[in-house]
mmCIF file of C-alpha atoms in Angstrom:
data_model
loop_
_atom_site.group_PDB
_atom_site.id
_atom_site.type_symbol
_atom_site.label_atom_id
_atom_site.label_comp_id
_atom_site.label_asym_id
_atom_site.label_seq_id
_atom_site.Cartn_x
_atom_site.Cartn_y
_atom_site.Cartn_z
ATOM 1 C CA UNK A 20 50.829 194.404 -27.559
ATOM 2 C CA UNK A 21 49.997 193.082 -31.046
ATOM 3 C CA UNK A 22 51.973 195.824 -32.809
ATOM 4 C CA UNK A 23 55.078 194.942 -30.788
ATOM 5 C CA UNK A 24 54.807 191.237 -31.592
ATOM 6 C CA UNK A 25 54.132 191.957 -35.283
ATOM 7 C CA UNK A 26 57.215 194.154 -35.604
ATOM 8 C CA UNK A 27 59.414 191.610 -33.853
ATOM 9 C CA UNK A 28 58.085 188.851 -36.111
ATOM 10 C CA UNK A 29 58.725 190.865 -39.268
ATOM 11 C CA UNK A 30 62.172 192.152 -38.246
ATOM 12 C CA UNK A 31 64.573 189.287 -37.366
ATOM 13 C CA UNK A 32 67.499 191.657 -36.693
ATOM 14 C CA UNK A 33 65.378 193.706 -34.286
ATOM 15 C CA UNK A 34 64.284 190.454 -32.612
ATOM 16 C CA UNK A 35 67.895 189.379 -32.024
ATOM 17 C CA UNK A 36 68.932 192.865 -30.889
ATOM 18 C CA UNK A 37 66.028 192.880 -28.437
ATOM 19 C CA UNK A 38 67.230 189.623 -26.877
ATOM 20 C CA UNK A 39 70.733 191.066 -26.561
ATOM 21 C CA UNK A 40 69.271 194.204 -24.996
ATOM 22 C CA UNK A 41 67.294 192.156 -22.496
ATOM 23 C CA UNK A 42 70.356 190.252 -21.282
ATOM 24 C CA UNK A 43 72.773 193.196 -21.444
ATOM 25 C CA UNK A 44 70.528 195.577 -19.519
ATOM 26 C CA UNK A 45 69.570 192.869 -17.045
ATOM 27 C CA UNK A 46 73.272 192.337 -16.415
ATOM 28 C CA UNK A 47 73.946 196.061 -16.090
ATOM 29 C CA UNK A 48 71.306 196.491 -13.387
ATOM 30 C CA UNK A 49 71.709 193.111 -11.700
ATOM 31 C CA UNK A 50 74.921 194.093 -9.917
ATOM 32 C CA UNK A 51 73.719 197.590 -8.994
ATOM 33 C CA UNK A 52 71.904 196.390 -5.892
ATOM 34 C CA UNK A 53 75.056 194.490 -4.913
ATOM 35 C CA UNK A 54 77.158 197.636 -5.343
ATOM 36 C CA UNK A 55 74.844 199.831 -3.240
ATOM 37 C CA UNK A 56 74.465 197.093 -0.612
ATOM 38 C CA UNK A 57 78.255 196.761 -0.455
ATOM 39 C CA UNK A 58 78.601 200.511 0.050
ATOM 40 C CA UNK A 59 76.068 200.536 2.885
ATOM 41 C CA UNK A 60 77.737 197.493 4.504
ATOM 42 C CA UNK A 61 81.054 199.371 4.420
ATOM 43 C CA UNK A 62 79.405 202.367 6.126
ATOM 44 C CA UNK A 63 79.404 204.707 3.134
ATOM 45 C CA UNK A 64 77.596 208.021 3.567
ATOM 46 C CA UNK A 65 75.172 209.915 1.353
ATOM 47 C CA UNK A 66 77.971 211.672 -0.553
ATOM 48 C CA UNK A 67 79.697 208.407 -1.488
ATOM 49 C CA UNK A 68 76.439 206.758 -2.551
ATOM 50 C CA UNK A 69 75.553 209.786 -4.670
ATOM 51 C CA UNK A 70 79.027 209.790 -6.244
ATOM 52 C CA UNK A 71 78.706 206.125 -7.247
ATOM 53 C CA UNK A 72 75.272 206.876 -8.713
ATOM 54 C CA UNK A 73 76.801 209.766 -10.678
ATOM 55 C CA UNK A 74 79.576 207.492 -11.957
ATOM 56 C CA UNK A 75 76.894 205.449 -13.712
ATOM 57 C CA UNK A 76 76.245 208.489 -15.922
ATOM 58 C CA UNK A 77 79.529 210.395 -16.221
ATOM 59 C CA UNK A 78 81.370 207.997 -18.598
ATOM 60 C CA UNK A 79 78.810 208.615 -21.330
ATOM 61 C CA UNK A 80 79.389 212.355 -20.968
ATOM 62 C CA UNK A 81 83.143 212.195 -21.480
ATOM 63 C CA UNK A 82 83.208 209.585 -24.232
ATOM 64 C CA UNK A 83 80.370 210.961 -26.393
ATOM 65 C CA UNK A 84 82.481 213.137 -28.758
ATOM 66 C CA UNK A 85 84.700 210.157 -29.574
ATOM 67 C CA UNK A 86 81.971 207.503 -29.568
ATOM 68 C CA UNK A 87 79.793 209.545 -31.914
ATOM 69 C CA UNK A 88 82.504 209.541 -34.572
ATOM 70 C CA UNK A 89 83.262 205.843 -34.025
ATOM 71 C CA UNK A 90 79.580 204.998 -34.517
ATOM 72 C CA UNK A 91 79.619 206.622 -37.942
ATOM 73 C CA UNK A 92 82.861 204.854 -38.968
ATOM 74 C CA UNK A 93 83.089 201.406 -37.315
ATOM 75 C CA UNK A 94 80.676 198.510 -37.839
ATOM 76 C CA UNK A 95 78.337 198.147 -34.803
ATOM 77 C CA UNK A 96 79.037 194.411 -34.381
ATOM 78 C CA UNK A 97 82.742 195.026 -33.796
ATOM 79 C CA UNK A 98 81.960 197.729 -31.248
ATOM 80 C CA UNK A 99 79.449 195.527 -29.379
ATOM 81 C CA UNK A 100 81.955 192.641 -29.068
ATOM 82 C CA UNK A 101 84.663 194.913 -27.671
ATOM 83 C CA UNK A 102 82.306 196.647 -25.213
ATOM 84 C CA UNK A 103 80.861 193.373 -23.903
ATOM 85 C CA UNK A 104 84.378 192.071 -23.167
ATOM 86 C CA UNK A 105 85.042 195.191 -21.078
ATOM 87 C CA UNK A 106 81.828 194.646 -19.112
ATOM 88 C CA UNK A 107 82.801 191.040 -18.316
ATOM 89 C CA UNK A 108 86.288 192.014 -17.077
ATOM 90 C CA UNK A 109 85.047 194.910 -14.914
ATOM 91 C CA UNK A 110 82.189 192.902 -13.386
ATOM 92 C CA UNK A 111 84.524 190.085 -12.325
ATOM 93 C CA UNK A 112 86.987 192.636 -10.908
ATOM 94 C CA UNK A 113 84.303 194.056 -8.579
ATOM 95 C CA UNK A 114 84.682 190.899 -6.474
ATOM 96 C CA UNK A 115 88.009 192.235 -5.170
ATOM 97 C CA UNK A 116 86.378 195.244 -3.446
ATOM 98 C CA UNK A 117 85.820 194.359 0.220
ATOM 99 C CA UNK A 118 86.754 197.425 2.307
ATOM 100 C CA UNK A 119 86.561 201.227 2.319
ATOM 101 C CA UNK A 120 90.220 201.458 1.353
ATOM 102 C CA UNK A 121 89.349 200.036 -2.056
ATOM 103 C CA UNK A 122 86.670 202.597 -2.861
ATOM 104 C CA UNK A 123 88.969 204.141 -5.472
ATOM 105 C CA UNK A 124 89.030 200.789 -7.295
ATOM 106 C CA UNK A 125 85.236 200.551 -7.096
ATOM 107 C CA UNK A 126 84.908 204.055 -8.566
ATOM 108 C CA UNK A 127 87.260 203.138 -11.423
ATOM 109 C CA UNK A 128 85.469 199.869 -12.235
ATOM 110 C CA UNK A 129 82.005 201.445 -12.145
ATOM 111 C CA UNK A 130 83.220 204.275 -14.377
ATOM 112 C CA UNK A 131 84.757 201.959 -17.010
ATOM 113 C CA UNK A 132 81.957 199.390 -16.854
ATOM 114 C CA UNK A 133 79.165 201.914 -17.199
ATOM 115 C CA UNK A 134 81.110 203.665 -19.953
ATOM 116 C CA UNK A 135 81.036 200.417 -21.920
ATOM 117 C CA UNK A 136 77.370 199.887 -21.052
ATOM 118 C CA UNK A 137 76.293 203.379 -22.146
ATOM 119 C CA UNK A 138 78.341 203.081 -25.352
ATOM 120 C CA UNK A 139 76.659 199.707 -26.038
ATOM 121 C CA UNK A 140 73.299 201.428 -25.567
ATOM 122 C CA UNK A 141 74.256 204.216 -27.995
ATOM 123 C CA UNK A 142 75.409 201.673 -30.597
ATOM 124 C CA UNK A 143 71.990 200.038 -30.620
ATOM 125 C CA UNK A 144 70.039 203.300 -30.576
ATOM 126 C CA UNK A 145 72.018 204.646 -33.551
ATOM 127 C CA UNK A 146 71.442 201.344 -35.378
ATOM 128 C CA UNK A 147 67.633 201.381 -35.086
ATOM 129 C CA UNK A 148 67.006 204.398 -37.379
ATOM 130 C CA UNK A 149 69.256 202.742 -39.988
ATOM 131 C CA UNK A 150 66.878 199.764 -40.251
ATOM 132 C CA UNK A 151 63.484 201.319 -39.341
ATOM 133 C CA UNK A 152 61.614 204.612 -39.715
ATOM 134 C CA UNK A 153 58.395 206.416 -38.750
ATOM 135 C CA UNK A 154 55.886 204.585 -36.565
ATOM 136 C CA UNK A 155 57.928 201.385 -36.823
ATOM 137 C CA UNK A 156 60.867 203.251 -35.289
ATOM 138 C CA UNK A 157 58.637 204.598 -32.514
ATOM 139 C CA UNK A 158 57.394 201.069 -31.801
ATOM 140 C CA UNK A 159 60.973 199.747 -31.779
ATOM 141 C CA UNK A 160 61.981 202.474 -29.311
ATOM 142 C CA UNK A 161 59.014 201.533 -27.118
ATOM 143 C CA UNK A 162 60.087 197.876 -27.264
ATOM 144 C CA UNK A 163 63.593 198.965 -26.345
ATOM 145 C CA UNK A 164 62.389 201.033 -23.396
ATOM 146 C CA UNK A 165 60.102 198.211 -22.232
ATOM 147 C CA UNK A 166 63.019 195.772 -22.399
ATOM 148 C CA UNK A 167 65.117 198.228 -20.411
ATOM 149 C CA UNK A 168 62.301 198.477 -17.878
ATOM 150 C CA UNK A 169 61.789 194.713 -17.691
ATOM 151 C CA UNK A 170 65.536 194.218 -17.257
ATOM 152 C CA UNK A 171 65.513 196.925 -14.611
ATOM 153 C CA UNK A 172 62.586 195.257 -12.828
ATOM 154 C CA UNK A 173 63.991 191.731 -12.847
ATOM 155 C CA UNK A 174 67.577 192.879 -12.362
ATOM 156 C CA UNK A 175 66.830 194.976 -9.292
ATOM 157 C CA UNK A 176 64.302 192.575 -7.754
ATOM 158 C CA UNK A 177 66.238 189.334 -8.320
ATOM 159 C CA UNK A 178 69.543 190.929 -7.391
ATOM 160 C CA UNK A 179 68.026 192.062 -4.110
ATOM 161 C CA UNK A 180 67.044 188.467 -3.387
ATOM 162 C CA UNK A 181 70.411 187.047 -4.514
ATOM 163 C CA UNK A 182 72.363 189.525 -2.389
ATOM 164 C CA UNK A 183 70.086 188.834 0.579
ATOM 165 C CA UNK A 184 70.388 185.044 0.267
ATOM 166 C CA UNK A 185 73.926 184.351 -0.974
ATOM 167 C CA UNK A 186 75.826 187.643 -0.866
ATOM 168 C CA UNK A 187 77.440 190.277 -3.027
ATOM 169 C CA UNK A 188 80.112 188.075 -4.621
ATOM 170 C CA UNK A 189 77.575 185.626 -6.043
ATOM 171 C CA UNK A 190 75.685 188.512 -7.640
ATOM 172 C CA UNK A 191 78.835 189.696 -9.437
ATOM 173 C CA UNK A 192 79.631 186.158 -10.683
ATOM 174 C CA UNK A 193 76.122 185.647 -12.040
ATOM 175 C CA UNK A 194 76.295 189.054 -13.683
ATOM 176 C CA UNK A 195 79.520 188.167 -15.515
ATOM 177 C CA UNK A 196 77.840 184.974 -16.754
ATOM 178 C CA UNK A 197 75.035 187.033 -18.297
ATOM 179 C CA UNK A 198 77.506 189.200 -20.193
ATOM 180 C CA UNK A 199 79.191 186.054 -21.495
ATOM 181 C CA UNK A 200 75.834 185.003 -22.982
ATOM 182 C CA UNK A 201 75.525 188.461 -24.573
ATOM 183 C CA UNK A 202 78.967 188.036 -26.127
ATOM 184 C CA UNK A 203 77.987 184.732 -27.758
ATOM 185 C CA UNK A 204 74.777 186.262 -29.173
ATOM 186 C CA UNK A 205 76.642 189.258 -30.599
ATOM 187 C CA UNK A 206 79.089 186.961 -32.397
ATOM 188 C CA UNK A 207 76.150 185.367 -34.256
ATOM 189 C CA UNK A 208 74.602 188.711 -35.336
ATOM 190 C CA UNK A 209 74.215 189.505 -39.034
ATOM 191 C CA UNK A 210 74.024 193.281 -39.458
ATOM 192 C CA UNK A 211 73.856 194.307 -43.117
ATOM 193 C CA UNK A 212 74.146 198.085 -43.189
ATOM 194 C CA UNK A 213 76.258 200.495 -45.186
ATOM 195 C CA UNK A 214 78.283 203.023 -43.252
ATOM 196 C CA UNK A 215 79.522 206.209 -44.810
ATOM 197 C CA UNK A 216 83.038 205.893 -46.241
ATOM 198 C CA UNK A 217 83.871 209.171 -44.551
ATOM 199 C CA UNK A 218 87.545 209.139 -43.594
ATOM 200 C CA UNK A 219 87.652 212.739 -42.442
ATOM 201 C CA UNK A 220 89.641 213.485 -39.310
ATOM 202 C CA UNK A 221 87.890 212.887 -35.999
ATOM 203 C CA UNK A 222 88.086 216.569 -35.068
ATOM 204 C CA UNK A 223 86.549 217.595 -38.399
ATOM 205 C CA UNK A 224 83.693 215.110 -38.025
ATOM 206 C CA UNK A 225 82.977 216.451 -34.529
ATOM 207 C CA UNK A 226 82.876 220.021 -35.859
ATOM 208 C CA UNK A 227 80.563 218.930 -38.680
ATOM 209 C CA UNK A 228 78.170 217.411 -36.164
ATOM 210 C CA UNK A 229 78.156 220.500 -33.940
ATOM 211 C CA UNK A 230 77.546 222.686 -37.011
ATOM 212 C CA UNK A 231 74.667 220.442 -38.088
ATOM 213 C CA UNK A 232 73.055 220.611 -34.631
ATOM 214 C CA UNK A 233 73.513 224.386 -34.431
ATOM 215 C CA UNK A 234 71.938 224.876 -37.865
ATOM 216 C CA UNK A 235 68.947 222.688 -36.975
ATOM 217 C CA UNK A 236 67.329 224.191 -33.846
ATOM 218 C CA UNK A 237 64.613 221.505 -33.725
ATOM 219 C CA UNK A 238 67.365 218.945 -33.152
ATOM 220 C CA UNK A 239 68.993 220.690 -30.195
ATOM 221 C CA UNK A 240 65.639 221.566 -28.601
ATOM 222 C CA UNK A 241 64.660 217.880 -28.802
ATOM 223 C CA UNK A 242 68.012 216.957 -27.236
ATOM 224 C CA UNK A 243 67.243 219.274 -24.307
ATOM 225 C CA UNK A 244 63.716 217.908 -23.922
ATOM 226 C CA UNK A 245 65.000 214.336 -23.870
ATOM 227 C CA UNK A 246 67.745 215.257 -21.403
ATOM 228 C CA UNK A 247 65.120 216.452 -18.924
ATOM 229 C CA UNK A 248 64.318 212.759 -18.395
ATOM 230 C CA UNK A 249 67.699 212.658 -16.623
ATOM 231 C CA UNK A 250 65.844 214.179 -13.640
ATOM 232 C CA UNK A 251 64.359 210.712 -13.095
ATOM 233 C CA UNK A 252 67.835 209.422 -12.098
ATOM 234 C CA UNK A 253 66.536 208.292 -8.704
ATOM 235 C CA UNK A 254 69.151 205.632 -7.824
ATOM 236 C CA UNK A 255 70.770 207.682 -5.049
ATOM 237 C CA UNK A 256 67.353 208.765 -3.746
ATOM 238 C CA UNK A 257 66.113 205.165 -3.590
ATOM 239 C CA UNK A 258 69.273 203.956 -1.805
ATOM 240 C CA UNK A 259 69.026 206.768 0.765
ATOM 241 C CA UNK A 260 65.304 206.145 1.328
ATOM 242 C CA UNK A 261 65.977 202.437 1.895
ATOM 243 C CA UNK A 262 68.750 203.291 4.339
ATOM 244 C CA UNK A 263 66.895 205.950 6.353
ATOM 245 C CA UNK A 264 63.198 205.006 6.135
ATOM 246 C CA UNK A 265 62.774 201.324 5.299
ATOM 247 C CA UNK A 266 65.668 199.538 7.032
ATOM 248 C CA UNK A 267 63.530 198.989 10.158
ATOM 249 C CA UNK A 268 60.995 196.888 8.270
ATOM 250 C CA UNK A 269 63.011 195.294 5.426
ATOM 251 C CA UNK A 270 66.628 194.503 4.549
ATOM 252 C CA UNK A 271 68.296 197.370 2.677
ATOM 253 C CA UNK A 272 69.086 195.243 -0.389
ATOM 254 C CA UNK A 273 65.459 194.078 -0.613
ATOM 255 C CA UNK A 274 64.175 197.615 -0.095
ATOM 256 C CA UNK A 275 66.306 198.964 -2.939
ATOM 257 C CA UNK A 276 65.361 196.073 -5.198
ATOM 258 C CA UNK A 277 61.617 196.192 -4.562
ATOM 259 C CA UNK A 278 61.311 199.964 -4.860
ATOM 260 C CA UNK A 279 63.145 199.988 -8.181
ATOM 261 C CA UNK A 280 61.147 196.963 -9.316
ATOM 262 C CA UNK A 281 57.876 198.806 -8.569
ATOM 263 C CA UNK A 282 58.957 201.784 -10.650
ATOM 264 C CA UNK A 283 60.099 199.497 -13.453
ATOM 265 C CA UNK A 284 56.713 197.733 -13.416
ATOM 266 C CA UNK A 285 55.161 201.077 -14.301
ATOM 267 C CA UNK A 286 57.864 201.575 -16.955
ATOM 268 C CA UNK A 287 56.796 198.325 -18.656
ATOM 269 C CA UNK A 288 53.044 198.941 -18.492
ATOM 270 C CA UNK A 289 53.143 202.622 -19.486
ATOM 271 C CA UNK A 290 53.865 202.375 -23.233
ATOM 272 C CA UNK A 291 51.279 199.607 -23.676
ATOM 273 C CA UNK A 292 48.628 202.079 -22.544
ATOM 274 C CA UNK A 293 50.067 205.398 -23.752
ATOM 275 C CA UNK A 294 51.855 204.313 -26.935
ATOM 276 C CA UNK A 295 48.775 204.733 -29.185
ATOM 277 C CA UNK A 296 47.639 207.892 -27.396
ATOM 278 C CA UNK A 297 50.815 209.970 -27.475
ATOM 279 C CA UNK A 298 51.447 212.472 -30.283
ATOM 280 C CA UNK A 299 53.116 215.863 -30.685
ATOM 281 C CA UNK A 300 50.079 217.764 -29.404
ATOM 282 C CA UNK A 301 49.780 215.662 -26.225
ATOM 283 C CA UNK A 302 53.442 215.457 -25.219
ATOM 284 C CA UNK A 303 53.226 218.559 -23.004
ATOM 285 C CA UNK A 304 50.462 216.956 -20.937
ATOM 286 C CA UNK A 305 52.676 213.940 -20.374
ATOM 287 C CA UNK A 306 55.417 216.137 -18.885
ATOM 288 C CA UNK A 307 52.810 217.517 -16.442
ATOM 289 C CA UNK A 308 51.670 213.983 -15.603
ATOM 290 C CA UNK A 309 55.264 213.063 -14.743
ATOM 291 C CA UNK A 310 55.475 216.068 -12.421
ATOM 292 C CA UNK A 311 52.283 214.955 -10.668
ATOM 293 C CA UNK A 312 53.487 211.367 -10.247
ATOM 294 C CA UNK A 313 56.804 212.503 -8.735
ATOM 295 C CA UNK A 314 54.927 214.851 -6.379
ATOM 296 C CA UNK A 315 52.812 211.869 -5.254
ATOM 297 C CA UNK A 316 55.996 209.924 -4.488
ATOM 298 C CA UNK A 317 57.378 212.883 -2.521
ATOM 299 C CA UNK A 318 54.329 212.781 -0.245
ATOM 300 C CA UNK A 319 54.747 209.029 0.377
ATOM 301 C CA UNK A 320 58.514 208.584 0.329
ATOM 302 C CA UNK A 321 58.849 207.923 4.067
ATOM 303 C CA UNK A 322 56.277 205.102 3.836
ATOM 304 C CA UNK A 323 57.611 201.946 2.184
ATOM 305 C CA UNK A 324 54.289 200.627 0.886
ATOM 306 C CA UNK A 325 53.115 204.062 -0.234
ATOM 307 C CA UNK A 326 56.415 204.504 -2.069
ATOM 308 C CA UNK A 327 55.872 201.246 -3.926
ATOM 309 C CA UNK A 328 52.517 202.499 -5.243
ATOM 310 C CA UNK A 329 53.845 205.955 -6.127
ATOM 311 C CA UNK A 330 56.889 204.446 -7.870
ATOM 312 C CA UNK A 331 54.597 202.533 -10.243
ATOM 313 C CA UNK A 332 52.886 205.833 -11.139
ATOM 314 C CA UNK A 333 56.243 207.535 -11.793
ATOM 315 C CA UNK A 334 57.395 204.720 -14.057
ATOM 316 C CA UNK A 335 54.064 204.583 -15.894
ATOM 317 C CA UNK A 336 54.707 207.986 -17.477
ATOM 318 C CA UNK A 337 58.503 207.922 -17.805
ATOM 319 C CA UNK A 338 58.889 205.259 -20.509
ATOM 320 C CA UNK A 339 56.580 206.936 -23.009
ATOM 321 C CA UNK A 340 58.220 210.319 -22.414
ATOM 322 C CA UNK A 341 61.645 208.764 -22.956
ATOM 323 C CA UNK A 342 60.777 206.758 -26.080
ATOM 324 C CA UNK A 343 58.708 209.480 -27.783
ATOM 325 C CA UNK A 344 61.267 212.279 -27.324
ATOM 326 C CA UNK A 345 64.000 209.893 -28.507
ATOM 327 C CA UNK A 346 61.978 208.924 -31.586
ATOM 328 C CA UNK A 347 61.302 212.570 -32.438
ATOM 329 C CA UNK A 348 65.035 213.263 -32.302
ATOM 330 C CA UNK A 349 65.848 210.295 -34.550
ATOM 331 C CA UNK A 350 63.030 211.309 -36.910
ATOM 332 C CA UNK A 351 64.408 214.852 -37.304
ATOM 333 C CA UNK A 352 68.078 213.834 -37.748
ATOM 334 C CA UNK A 353 69.733 213.234 -41.117
ATOM 335 C CA UNK A 354 71.067 209.696 -41.535
ATOM 336 C CA UNK A 355 74.661 210.914 -42.071
ATOM 337 C CA UNK A 356 74.664 212.217 -38.494
ATOM 338 C CA UNK A 357 72.791 209.447 -36.626
ATOM 339 C CA UNK A 358 75.819 208.211 -34.677
ATOM 340 C CA UNK A 359 77.122 211.604 -33.649
ATOM 341 C CA UNK A 360 73.767 213.206 -32.830
ATOM 342 C CA UNK A 361 72.630 210.189 -30.787
ATOM 343 C CA UNK A 362 75.975 210.125 -28.949
ATOM 344 C CA UNK A 363 75.811 213.844 -28.138
ATOM 345 C CA UNK A 364 72.193 213.471 -27.090
ATOM 346 C CA UNK A 365 73.187 210.687 -24.696
ATOM 347 C CA UNK A 366 76.056 212.864 -23.451
ATOM 348 C CA UNK A 367 73.628 215.601 -22.401
ATOM 349 C CA UNK A 368 71.128 213.108 -20.962
ATOM 350 C CA UNK A 369 73.800 211.308 -18.925
ATOM 351 C CA UNK A 370 75.313 214.614 -17.838
ATOM 352 C CA UNK A 371 71.956 215.646 -16.411
ATOM 353 C CA UNK A 372 71.640 212.251 -14.702
ATOM 354 C CA UNK A 373 75.083 212.643 -13.113
ATOM 355 C CA UNK A 374 74.250 216.182 -11.988
ATOM 356 C CA UNK A 375 70.971 215.028 -10.434
ATOM 357 C CA UNK A 376 72.707 212.182 -8.567
ATOM 358 C CA UNK A 377 75.313 214.554 -7.118
ATOM 359 C CA UNK A 378 72.602 217.127 -6.320
ATOM 360 C CA UNK A 379 70.628 214.531 -4.358
ATOM 361 C CA UNK A 380 73.722 213.670 -2.314
ATOM 362 C CA UNK A 381 74.561 217.331 -1.682
ATOM 363 C CA UNK A 382 71.027 218.299 -0.644
ATOM 364 C CA UNK A 383 70.655 215.212 1.583
ATOM 365 C CA UNK A 384 74.008 215.925 3.275
ATOM 366 C CA UNK A 385 73.003 219.550 3.853
ATOM 367 C CA UNK A 386 69.956 218.349 5.817
ATOM 368 C CA UNK A 387 67.158 218.710 3.286
ATOM 369 C CA UNK A 388 64.486 216.022 3.583
ATOM 370 C CA UNK A 389 64.162 213.424 0.828
ATOM 371 C CA UNK A 390 60.546 214.521 0.272
ATOM 372 C CA UNK A 391 61.589 218.096 -0.551
ATOM 373 C CA UNK A 392 64.391 216.854 -2.805
ATOM 374 C CA UNK A 393 61.867 214.725 -4.691
ATOM 375 C CA UNK A 394 59.518 217.695 -5.109
ATOM 376 C CA UNK A 395 62.352 219.772 -6.559
ATOM 377 C CA UNK A 396 63.017 217.079 -9.161
ATOM 378 C CA UNK A 397 59.323 216.881 -10.024
ATOM 379 C CA UNK A 398 58.996 220.645 -10.499
ATOM 380 C CA UNK A 399 61.456 220.483 -13.403
ATOM 381 C CA UNK A 400 58.831 218.614 -15.437
ATOM 382 C CA UNK A 401 56.344 221.457 -14.985
ATOM 383 C CA UNK A 402 58.920 223.802 -16.514
ATOM 384 C CA UNK A 403 59.550 221.224 -19.266
ATOM 385 C CA UNK A 404 55.854 221.184 -20.205
ATOM 386 C CA UNK A 405 55.821 224.942 -20.824
ATOM 387 C CA UNK A 406 59.184 224.783 -22.610
ATOM 388 C CA UNK A 407 57.900 222.084 -24.975
ATOM 389 C CA UNK A 408 54.792 224.095 -25.822
ATOM 390 C CA UNK A 409 56.969 227.101 -26.661
ATOM 391 C CA UNK A 410 59.218 224.979 -28.903
ATOM 392 C CA UNK A 411 56.218 223.400 -30.660
ATOM 393 C CA UNK A 412 54.709 226.793 -31.424
ATOM 394 C CA UNK A 413 58.034 228.243 -32.580
ATOM 395 C CA UNK A 414 59.237 225.395 -34.814
ATOM 396 C CA UNK A 415 57.594 222.805 -37.056
ATOM 397 C CA UNK A 416 57.663 219.253 -35.740
ATOM 398 C CA UNK A 417 57.093 216.410 -38.178
ATOM 399 C CA UNK A 418 54.470 213.934 -37.035
ATOM 400 C CA UNK A 419 55.462 210.277 -36.921
ATOM 401 C CA UNK A 420 53.824 208.288 -39.714
#
């Protein structure tokens, strides 16, 4: 914990960005429980729930080629102001959705809102390697992932309570208020960085980035390894478990909130324990540990209290996997390509997340049990462990210093 506090004390810009992250991510997740509760109240099936979960990832896939170029050409503060305004407008507009006939409007709002949210995320992640490097960058990524996890924990848990006590509309109004606070904080940011004066055409800059990635195999292998974390996109799985298994003992909104909060508790604790331990040689073991934790959840998924315990174990490993693979990618990328490489990396990661969400809905609709679906997702991390070991033996990875 001391290394996190020391870095935040020594880096005022990182400290302010971390506060913005906390509020922005809290806001992004706060209304998720309201959205899924609204869908279940309207009688939505597994396919619809899975589609909405996928829509949380798909915007980042489609916008990445454009956003990557914008990140390398437009000052991050201007981008963050514009994106936060979009999030406020879309969140307030969700209040209008009150029947199945307006599902199309819900899909559109979720798509635009999460597009802005994922772009905001990419802006900050491409900014970090411009102000930090080495172990400091790894620590900053761990702080970022812990903030995401804390926001996820509080957002899901408190939103479940808010929706249960005062309803869906109140959750959306409170969420918009949080984004308004983010907007005021962004206006006061002082970001002193120099962007490249590259005024090459967008299409040329995209081609340059693809050529750079193709010519640096370590970069694209790290992008694939990070994207595997998209198989932890469990939102649809959690909503379906709450609907089918836990609704007899707890309100659906509370079930969704508490289960996600349990996983996020593990996400917060994990890097505090594993952050000093993890290195290039041990990363493969962490992929296997993730597979084991997901298998444990599969065995307990039909038991609410067992799922809470297993969810903590899943989250405990996930954060360190996410932050370390992300740091390795940043560490092996040339500064001229930070924006584009990070954007394309997020495109692949979000694409995998969208695919997993749709896969969960398809398999559940076809009659496969949620336990088997969970085991399938966990088995991917066993494959990832062997894949990482092959990559590490084939190419030279620079250690973080």
